[in-house]
Amino acid sequence: MIETYQKVYQNAFGTPALVMDRGEGAYVWDTDGKKHLDLLAGIAVNALGYADPAMVRAIADQAAKLAHVSNFFTTEPQIALAAKLVDLLVGEGGRSGKVFLANSGAEANEGAMKLAMLHKPGGRIIALEGGFHGRTLGALSITHKPAIREPFGQIPGCGFISTDVEALETLGDDVAAIFIEPIQGERGVVPLSPEFLAAARRTADRVGALLVVDEIQTGMGRTGRWFAHTEHIEADVVTLAKGLGGGMPVGAIIATGPAAELFTPGSHGSTFGGNPVVAAASLAVIDRVAGLLENVAETGAWLRQAIENAGFAVRGAGLLLGITVQDAPGLVGQMRERGFIVNATGEDTLRIAPPLIITPTDLEPFVETLRDLRG
Ligand SMILES: Cc1ncc(COP(=O)(O)O)c(C=O)c1O
């Protein structure tokens, strides 16, 4: 099968390590029948693991009823999901909020960039060194890593600053939006400091820019909270994807206050955005994750302590952790041979982002293996 893949699939990802067949809970089986504990969850996507009965039922029921309508019409799941997301972000807090549903994280960020362009026409869009916002041309323009961005150029006006508070102080009135991730996942699970988050909020207010918080990797319960930033700051715009759909392709832009009114008919669109099957799945995910937030916080704290006890430095929050190791890519291969799926962000970080249903009992063998491989 891999030989066929190489013949028929464009080589954007290198050679896949395995052909996956089926999953259940936090475990996935490849086509050779080997069982793996999934500590990556499709890169922070499969919040409920695999084949969650409630999610499967929601998808099947909605598909049997109505799988797609155009945006000339709407559906109950589309409206219910938007209402739920507004409620989770602004709740009773007095701010207003409105949602646009898309199909992926990059697409959610593209939409947020368009909001910035409408908010301050001709203004600059500033993102952070080490940040990742997606691979489409707009989102790529604010994705820092030169190796993946530079071959494709950059939308005029996009630029980067460091994650130091002083860098924010250099920004002026020509800035339309500041894009940040509360924890820079692709950089290697690097949290921004509460001081930086507060300074980003102050700077956005000072220069009249939108503060856009990309919670695509950190949101929807991954850190033990619905959103990783709300403990410290309020955002003008929040983007979501990954865990929101629990494996179904979805992205969301939640805009608050005046930013929620920037799109008018014709400003933006998407054939599949707001798809009722995907929205029904997302609602099922949110419903289940509400009961898992405590598990994320507790199991995350347990795992962090266990990794530290095994002699490794670890950072992150909840069930999004970065472990400092030597030769992370090599370790990923060794782990896979032993039945654990993890991934490397760079040479020295192992990223852990398991399904939110995972328990210490599932994780114990992984910690033991990590200790053994360290020697
Ligand atoms: C913080 C962040 N933003 C955006 C994206 C892009 O999301 P997608 O791959 O769904 O386009 C990612 C994906 O890794 C991400 O981690």
Tab-separated table of C-alpha atoms and ligand atoms in Angstrom:
chain	number	residue	atom	x	y	z
A	1	MET	CA	0.000	0.000	0.000
A	2	ILE	CA	2.855	2.374	0.765
A	3	GLU	CA	4.308	1.718	-2.704
A	4	THR	CA	0.967	2.679	-4.248
A	5	TYR	CA	0.811	5.779	-2.034
A	6	GLN	CA	4.205	6.850	-3.308
A	7	LYS	CA	3.031	6.416	-6.892
A	8	VAL	CA	-0.316	8.174	-6.624
A	9	TYR	CA	0.010	10.691	-3.763
A	10	GLN	CA	1.899	13.989	-4.053
A	11	ASN	CA	4.982	13.896	-1.889
A	12	ALA	CA	4.070	16.642	0.588
A	13	PHE	CA	4.508	14.461	3.680
A	14	GLY	CA	7.359	12.066	2.888
A	15	THR	CA	6.672	8.367	3.291
A	16	PRO	CA	3.913	7.626	5.841
A	17	ALA	CA	5.111	5.461	8.715
A	18	LEU	CA	2.062	3.195	8.816
A	19	VAL	CA	-1.233	2.479	7.124
A	20	MET	CA	-3.906	2.853	9.795
A	21	ASP	CA	-6.978	0.665	9.807
A	22	ARG	CA	-9.261	1.293	12.782
A	23	GLY	CA	-9.377	2.776	16.247
A	24	GLU	CA	-11.170	2.479	19.547
A	25	GLY	CA	-10.782	4.834	22.505
A	26	ALA	CA	-7.169	5.941	22.795
A	27	TYR	CA	-5.877	3.003	20.701
A	28	VAL	CA	-5.416	2.599	16.954
A	29	TRP	CA	-4.578	-0.509	14.890
A	30	ASP	CA	-2.528	-0.520	11.699
A	31	THR	CA	-3.253	-2.765	8.720
A	32	ASP	CA	-0.713	-5.331	10.006
A	33	GLY	CA	-2.928	-5.688	13.082
A	34	LYS	CA	-0.491	-3.962	15.456
A	35	LYS	CA	-2.076	-1.955	18.303
A	36	HIS	CA	-0.736	1.509	19.168
A	37	LEU	CA	-1.469	3.837	22.090
A	38	ASP	CA	-2.121	7.156	20.398
A	39	LEU	CA	-0.428	9.986	22.284
A	40	LEU	CA	-0.802	12.369	19.353
A	41	ALA	CA	-4.531	12.009	18.497
A	42	GLY	CA	-4.118	13.054	14.870
A	43	ILE	CA	-2.119	16.084	16.114
A	44	ALA	CA	-4.437	17.313	18.862
A	45	VAL	CA	-7.572	16.486	16.875
A	46	ASN	CA	-9.220	13.269	18.107
A	47	ALA	CA	-10.460	14.715	21.394
A	48	LEU	CA	-12.642	11.666	22.105
A	49	GLY	CA	-10.164	9.182	20.683
A	50	TYR	CA	-11.562	6.836	18.053
A	51	ALA	CA	-15.107	5.649	17.359
A	52	ASP	CA	-16.725	7.473	20.259
A	53	PRO	CA	-20.305	6.102	20.228
A	54	ALA	CA	-22.005	9.484	20.806
A	55	MET	CA	-19.994	11.110	18.030
A	56	VAL	CA	-20.598	8.218	15.633
A	57	ARG	CA	-24.328	8.393	16.363
A	58	ALA	CA	-24.438	12.177	15.833
A	59	ILE	CA	-22.685	11.826	12.469
A	60	ALA	CA	-24.815	8.898	11.303
A	61	ASP	CA	-28.107	10.467	12.408
A	62	GLN	CA	-27.350	13.802	10.748
A	63	ALA	CA	-26.032	12.163	7.554
A	64	ALA	CA	-29.239	10.156	7.328
A	65	LYS	CA	-31.274	13.340	7.750
A	66	LEU	CA	-29.421	16.019	5.781
A	67	ALA	CA	-25.743	15.989	4.784
A	68	HIS	CA	-25.353	19.340	3.054
A	69	VAL	CA	-27.206	22.474	2.066
A	70	SER	CA	-25.761	25.609	0.482
A	71	ASN	CA	-25.244	28.804	2.436
A	72	PHE	CA	-28.444	30.127	0.866
A	73	PHE	CA	-29.962	28.109	3.708
A	74	THR	CA	-29.001	27.147	7.217
A	75	THR	CA	-29.577	24.132	9.475
A	76	GLU	CA	-30.234	23.492	13.139
A	77	PRO	CA	-26.756	22.029	13.864
A	78	GLN	CA	-25.030	25.017	12.200
A	79	ILE	CA	-26.982	27.490	14.355
A	80	ALA	CA	-26.634	25.407	17.514
A	81	LEU	CA	-22.854	25.092	17.093
A	82	ALA	CA	-22.418	28.827	16.539
A	83	ALA	CA	-24.551	29.578	19.602
A	84	LYS	CA	-22.572	27.081	21.685
A	85	LEU	CA	-19.209	28.550	20.677
A	86	VAL	CA	-20.345	32.104	21.435
A	87	ASP	CA	-21.623	30.908	24.789
A	88	LEU	CA	-18.360	29.129	25.629
A	89	LEU	CA	-16.269	32.190	24.766
A	90	VAL	CA	-18.284	35.128	26.036
A	91	GLY	CA	-20.919	33.365	28.169
A	92	GLU	CA	-22.807	35.792	30.347
A	93	GLY	CA	-19.891	38.219	30.220
A	94	GLY	CA	-21.750	40.998	28.413
A	95	ARG	CA	-19.660	40.892	25.225
A	96	SER	CA	-21.379	39.989	21.995
A	97	GLY	CA	-19.964	37.365	19.657
A	98	LYS	CA	-20.612	35.838	16.247
A	99	VAL	CA	-19.196	32.763	14.519
A	100	PHE	CA	-18.134	31.901	10.978
A	101	LEU	CA	-17.667	28.186	10.325
A	102	ALA	CA	-14.939	26.955	7.987
A	103	ASN	CA	-13.273	23.620	7.180
A	104	SER	CA	-9.798	23.802	8.712
A	105	GLY	CA	-7.485	25.804	10.915
A	106	ALA	CA	-5.724	27.557	8.054
A	107	GLU	CA	-9.072	28.559	6.624
A	108	ALA	CA	-10.241	29.946	9.967
A	109	ASN	CA	-7.083	32.069	10.118
A	110	GLU	CA	-7.557	33.202	6.508
A	111	GLY	CA	-10.990	34.483	7.517
A	112	ALA	CA	-9.540	36.197	10.596
A	113	MET	CA	-6.952	37.902	8.357
A	114	LYS	CA	-9.781	39.172	6.167
A	115	LEU	CA	-11.501	40.537	9.292
A	116	ALA	CA	-8.263	42.402	10.084
A	117	MET	CA	-8.155	43.813	6.547
A	118	LEU	CA	-11.729	45.054	6.894
A	119	HIS	CA	-11.049	46.398	10.393
A	120	LYS	CA	-8.140	48.569	9.196
A	121	PRO	CA	-7.762	48.585	5.403
A	122	GLY	CA	-4.099	48.642	4.397
A	123	GLY	CA	-2.980	47.844	7.967
A	124	ARG	CA	-0.181	45.425	8.836
A	125	ILE	CA	-0.797	41.953	10.218
A	126	ILE	CA	1.736	41.046	12.868
A	127	ALA	CA	2.454	37.523	14.078
A	128	LEU	CA	5.084	36.001	16.332
A	129	GLU	CA	8.427	34.386	15.708
A	130	GLY	CA	8.004	30.638	16.089
A	131	GLY	CA	4.285	30.896	15.379
A	132	PHE	CA	2.310	28.576	13.106
A	133	HIS	CA	-1.045	29.491	11.583
A	134	GLY	CA	-1.424	27.171	8.588
A	135	ARG	CA	-0.301	26.384	5.051
A	136	THR	CA	-2.679	28.299	2.776
A	137	LEU	CA	-1.153	31.463	1.325
A	138	GLY	CA	-2.648	33.930	3.812
A	139	ALA	CA	-2.074	31.787	6.895
A	140	LEU	CA	1.394	30.891	5.582
A	141	SER	CA	2.240	34.611	5.359
A	142	ILE	CA	1.948	34.790	9.164
A	143	THR	CA	3.588	31.391	9.778
A	144	HIS	CA	7.118	32.143	10.833
A	145	LYS	CA	9.283	29.174	9.836
A	146	PRO	CA	11.242	30.502	6.822
A	147	ALA	CA	11.807	27.045	5.273
A	148	ILE	CA	8.080	26.488	4.737
A	149	ARG	CA	7.045	30.130	4.072
A	150	GLU	CA	9.747	31.641	1.906
A	151	PRO	CA	9.282	29.521	-1.262
A	152	PHE	CA	5.762	30.986	-1.566
A	153	GLY	CA	6.286	34.691	-0.776
A	154	GLN	CA	4.189	36.691	1.619
A	155	ILE	CA	1.049	38.837	1.529
A	156	PRO	CA	2.206	42.498	1.703
A	157	GLY	CA	2.026	43.981	5.198
A	158	CYS	CA	2.508	40.718	7.089
A	159	GLY	CA	5.423	40.630	9.511
A	160	PHE	CA	6.835	39.094	12.675
A	161	ILE	CA	8.019	40.246	16.092
A	162	SER	CA	9.708	38.288	18.862
A	163	THR	CA	7.826	37.038	21.909
A	164	ASP	CA	9.413	39.741	24.127
A	165	VAL	CA	7.182	42.405	25.642
A	166	GLU	CA	9.594	45.086	24.293
A	167	ALA	CA	8.866	43.935	20.723
A	168	LEU	CA	5.181	44.767	21.202
A	169	GLU	CA	6.148	48.274	22.293
A	170	THR	CA	7.634	48.973	18.839
A	171	LEU	CA	4.213	48.505	17.148
A	172	GLY	CA	2.268	51.557	15.993
A	173	ASP	CA	-1.084	52.649	14.594
A	174	ASP	CA	-0.480	51.000	11.212
A	175	VAL	CA	-1.121	47.548	12.739
A	176	ALA	CA	-4.521	46.009	11.923
A	177	ALA	CA	-4.118	42.753	13.852
A	178	ILE	CA	-1.778	40.862	16.141
A	179	PHE	CA	-1.986	37.060	15.837
A	180	ILE	CA	-0.814	34.957	18.775
A	181	GLU	CA	-1.054	31.362	19.999
A	182	PRO	CA	-1.300	30.997	23.820
A	183	ILE	CA	1.053	28.007	23.517
A	184	GLN	CA	3.169	27.792	20.370
A	185	GLY	CA	2.507	24.162	19.527
A	186	GLU	CA	4.523	23.712	16.353
A	187	ARG	CA	7.483	25.569	17.905
A	188	GLY	CA	7.662	22.766	20.448
A	189	VAL	CA	4.836	23.470	22.922
A	190	VAL	CA	6.192	26.826	24.099
A	191	PRO	CA	3.719	28.773	26.275
A	192	LEU	CA	3.650	32.571	25.994
A	193	SER	CA	4.111	34.214	29.389
A	194	PRO	CA	1.087	35.813	31.104
A	195	GLU	CA	3.056	39.097	30.943
A	196	PHE	CA	3.376	38.809	27.169
A	197	LEU	CA	-0.317	37.960	26.779
A	198	ALA	CA	-1.308	40.992	28.877
A	199	ALA	CA	1.090	43.214	26.918
A	200	ALA	CA	-0.336	41.939	23.615
A	201	ARG	CA	-3.826	42.914	24.807
A	202	ARG	CA	-2.589	46.381	25.900
A	203	THR	CA	-0.746	46.878	22.607
A	204	ALA	CA	-3.755	45.918	20.501
A	205	ASP	CA	-5.837	48.462	22.444
A	206	ARG	CA	-3.126	51.149	22.135
A	207	VAL	CA	-2.704	50.820	18.355
A	208	GLY	CA	-6.343	50.000	17.545
A	209	ALA	CA	-5.584	46.488	16.272
A	210	LEU	CA	-7.587	43.286	16.623
A	211	LEU	CA	-6.020	40.758	18.963
A	212	VAL	CA	-6.532	37.419	17.229
A	213	VAL	CA	-5.880	34.384	19.425
A	214	ASP	CA	-5.261	31.196	17.467
A	215	GLU	CA	-6.595	28.422	19.732
A	216	ILE	CA	-6.568	25.852	16.953
A	217	GLN	CA	-4.191	23.545	18.827
A	218	THR	CA	-4.871	24.724	22.397
A	219	GLY	CA	-8.648	25.214	22.389
A	220	MET	CA	-11.670	23.027	23.101
A	221	GLY	CA	-10.432	21.446	26.313
A	222	ARG	CA	-6.884	20.493	25.311
A	223	THR	CA	-5.384	22.455	28.236
A	224	GLY	CA	-8.147	21.540	30.701
A	225	ARG	CA	-10.066	24.716	29.806
A	226	TRP	CA	-12.234	25.573	26.809
A	227	PHE	CA	-9.700	28.236	25.814
A	228	ALA	CA	-6.106	28.570	26.979
A	229	HIS	CA	-6.035	32.390	26.861
A	230	THR	CA	-9.165	33.364	28.809
A	231	GLU	CA	-7.461	32.923	32.192
A	232	HIS	CA	-5.270	35.907	31.296
A	233	ILE	CA	-6.833	38.060	28.570
A	234	GLU	CA	-9.827	38.687	26.332
A	235	ALA	CA	-9.395	38.273	22.581
A	236	ASP	CA	-11.183	40.210	19.859
A	237	VAL	CA	-11.159	37.177	17.573
A	238	VAL	CA	-10.524	33.502	18.371
A	239	THR	CA	-9.845	30.815	15.777
A	240	LEU	CA	-10.548	27.119	16.371
A	241	ALA	CA	-10.241	23.862	14.430
A	242	LYS	CA	-8.546	20.512	15.278
A	243	GLY	CA	-10.221	19.238	18.482
A	244	LEU	CA	-13.475	21.084	17.772
A	245	GLY	CA	-14.497	18.446	15.222
A	246	GLY	CA	-12.940	15.498	17.056
A	247	GLY	CA	-11.733	14.216	13.654
A	248	MET	CA	-14.305	15.830	11.367
A	249	PRO	CA	-12.938	18.720	9.277
A	250	VAL	CA	-13.990	22.014	10.832
A	251	GLY	CA	-12.663	25.478	11.565
A	252	ALA	CA	-14.320	28.356	13.376
A	253	ILE	CA	-13.806	32.080	13.753
A	254	ILE	CA	-15.414	33.602	16.830
A	255	ALA	CA	-15.386	37.379	16.556
A	256	THR	CA	-16.490	39.578	19.445
A	257	GLY	CA	-17.765	43.144	19.766
A	258	PRO	CA	-17.393	45.323	16.644
A	259	ALA	CA	-15.226	42.635	14.960
A	260	ALA	CA	-18.334	40.408	14.843
A	261	GLU	CA	-19.991	42.856	12.444
A	262	LEU	CA	-17.145	43.244	9.914
A	263	PHE	CA	-18.282	40.584	7.434
A	264	THR	CA	-21.222	41.650	5.292
A	265	PRO	CA	-22.815	39.686	2.435
A	266	GLY	CA	-20.098	39.041	-0.149
A	267	SER	CA	-17.090	39.518	2.202
A	268	HIS	CA	-16.476	35.827	2.735
A	269	GLY	CA	-17.833	32.391	1.969
A	270	SER	CA	-17.322	28.639	1.947
A	271	THR	CA	-19.277	25.872	0.250
A	272	PHE	CA	-18.780	23.371	3.072
A	273	GLY	CA	-18.327	25.702	6.059
A	274	GLY	CA	-21.134	25.077	8.558
A	275	ASN	CA	-21.859	21.640	7.095
A	276	PRO	CA	-24.584	20.056	9.273
A	277	VAL	CA	-22.886	16.631	9.664
A	278	VAL	CA	-19.673	18.291	10.814
A	279	ALA	CA	-21.595	20.684	13.063
A	280	ALA	CA	-23.532	17.776	14.611
A	281	ALA	CA	-20.234	15.979	15.286
A	282	SER	CA	-18.751	19.130	16.847
A	283	LEU	CA	-21.780	19.523	19.115
A	284	ALA	CA	-21.378	15.898	20.247
A	285	VAL	CA	-17.676	16.541	20.906
A	286	ILE	CA	-18.381	19.677	22.958
A	287	ASP	CA	-21.031	17.835	24.940
A	288	ARG	CA	-18.577	15.050	25.860
A	289	VAL	CA	-15.576	17.328	26.430
A	290	ALA	CA	-17.574	19.314	29.013
A	291	GLY	CA	-17.366	16.194	31.194
A	292	LEU	CA	-13.674	15.615	30.432
A	293	LEU	CA	-12.112	18.974	31.407
A	294	GLU	CA	-11.363	17.707	34.900
A	295	ASN	CA	-9.764	14.560	33.498
A	296	VAL	CA	-7.581	16.663	31.208
A	297	ALA	CA	-6.343	18.783	34.124
A	298	GLU	CA	-5.817	15.809	36.464
A	299	THR	CA	-4.363	13.334	33.974
A	300	GLY	CA	-2.240	16.121	32.473
A	301	ALA	CA	-0.827	16.972	35.908
A	302	TRP	CA	-0.201	13.274	36.622
A	303	LEU	CA	1.588	12.783	33.292
A	304	ARG	CA	3.703	15.873	33.727
A	305	GLN	CA	4.844	14.715	37.170
A	306	ALA	CA	5.525	11.191	35.899
A	307	ILE	CA	7.641	12.544	33.018
A	308	GLU	CA	9.576	14.790	35.399
A	309	ASN	CA	10.112	11.837	37.749
A	310	ALA	CA	11.520	9.939	34.770
A	311	GLY	CA	14.164	12.669	34.495
A	312	PHE	CA	12.869	14.852	31.653
A	313	ALA	CA	12.048	18.559	31.456
A	314	VAL	CA	8.456	19.088	30.378
A	315	ARG	CA	6.330	22.145	29.533
A	316	GLY	CA	2.807	22.918	28.331
A	317	ALA	CA	-0.627	22.675	29.911
A	318	GLY	CA	-3.250	19.970	30.398
A	319	LEU	CA	-2.784	17.307	27.747
A	320	LEU	CA	-0.554	19.376	25.449
A	321	LEU	CA	2.993	18.721	26.592
A	322	GLY	CA	6.470	19.144	25.147
A	323	ILE	CA	9.218	16.905	26.540
A	324	THR	CA	12.852	17.889	26.067
A	325	VAL	CA	14.787	14.894	24.701
A	326	GLN	CA	17.869	14.175	22.614
A	327	ASP	CA	17.201	13.172	19.001
A	328	ALA	CA	13.415	13.521	19.107
A	329	PRO	CA	12.901	12.134	15.548
A	330	GLY	CA	14.910	9.005	16.489
A	331	LEU	CA	12.898	8.571	19.664
A	332	VAL	CA	9.615	8.838	17.719
A	333	GLY	CA	10.694	5.803	15.658
A	334	GLN	CA	11.761	3.822	18.733
A	335	MET	CA	8.479	4.653	20.445
A	336	ARG	CA	6.508	3.567	17.396
A	337	GLU	CA	8.253	0.197	17.337
A	338	ARG	CA	7.087	-0.243	20.939
A	339	GLY	CA	3.483	0.710	20.111
A	340	PHE	CA	3.351	4.396	21.109
A	341	ILE	CA	2.514	7.208	18.714
A	342	VAL	CA	4.169	10.522	19.549
A	343	ASN	CA	5.728	13.194	17.375
A	344	ALA	CA	8.767	15.426	17.246
A	345	THR	CA	8.608	19.190	16.870
A	346	GLY	CA	12.219	19.872	15.933
A	347	GLU	CA	15.285	17.951	17.069
A	348	ASP	CA	14.782	18.161	20.820
A	349	THR	CA	11.050	18.105	21.591
A	350	LEU	CA	8.642	15.210	21.824
A	351	ARG	CA	5.045	16.456	21.569
A	352	ILE	CA	2.303	14.693	23.518
A	353	ALA	CA	-1.336	15.532	22.682
A	354	PRO	CA	-3.377	12.402	23.449
A	355	PRO	CA	-7.171	12.022	23.300
A	356	LEU	CA	-8.805	13.846	26.227
A	357	ILE	CA	-10.303	10.548	27.434
A	358	ILE	CA	-6.878	9.091	28.266
A	359	THR	CA	-6.145	7.935	31.832
A	360	PRO	CA	-2.994	7.343	33.908
A	361	THR	CA	-3.547	3.588	33.447
A	362	ASP	CA	-3.255	4.011	29.659
A	363	LEU	CA	-0.209	6.257	30.081
A	364	GLU	CA	1.860	4.259	32.580
A	365	PRO	CA	3.460	1.960	29.953
A	366	PHE	CA	4.456	5.012	27.909
A	367	VAL	CA	6.223	6.662	30.849
A	368	GLU	CA	8.004	3.386	31.626
A	369	THR	CA	9.155	3.077	28.010
A	370	LEU	CA	10.375	6.675	28.022
A	371	ARG	CA	12.433	5.909	31.135
A	372	ASP	CA	13.815	2.678	29.600
A	373	LEU	CA	14.803	4.349	26.343
A	374	ARG	CA	16.654	7.028	28.250
A	375	GLY	CA	18.855	4.251	29.622
B	1	LIG	C1	-1.905	26.880	16.032
B	1	LIG	C2	-2.291	26.357	14.678
B	1	LIG	N1	-2.898	27.165	13.797
B	1	LIG	C3	-3.284	26.727	12.587
B	1	LIG	C4	-3.038	25.436	12.184
B	1	LIG	C5	-3.473	24.983	10.813
B	1	LIG	O1	-4.563	24.141	10.906
B	1	LIG	P1	-4.978	23.191	9.650
B	1	LIG	O2	-3.878	22.200	9.489
B	1	LIG	O3	-6.294	22.605	10.071
B	1	LIG	O4	-5.111	24.081	8.469
B	1	LIG	C6	-2.393	24.563	13.056
B	1	LIG	C7	-2.089	23.179	12.633
B	1	LIG	O5	-1.204	22.540	13.127
B	1	LIG	C8	-2.015	25.021	14.343
B	1	LIG	O6	-1.381	24.228	15.210
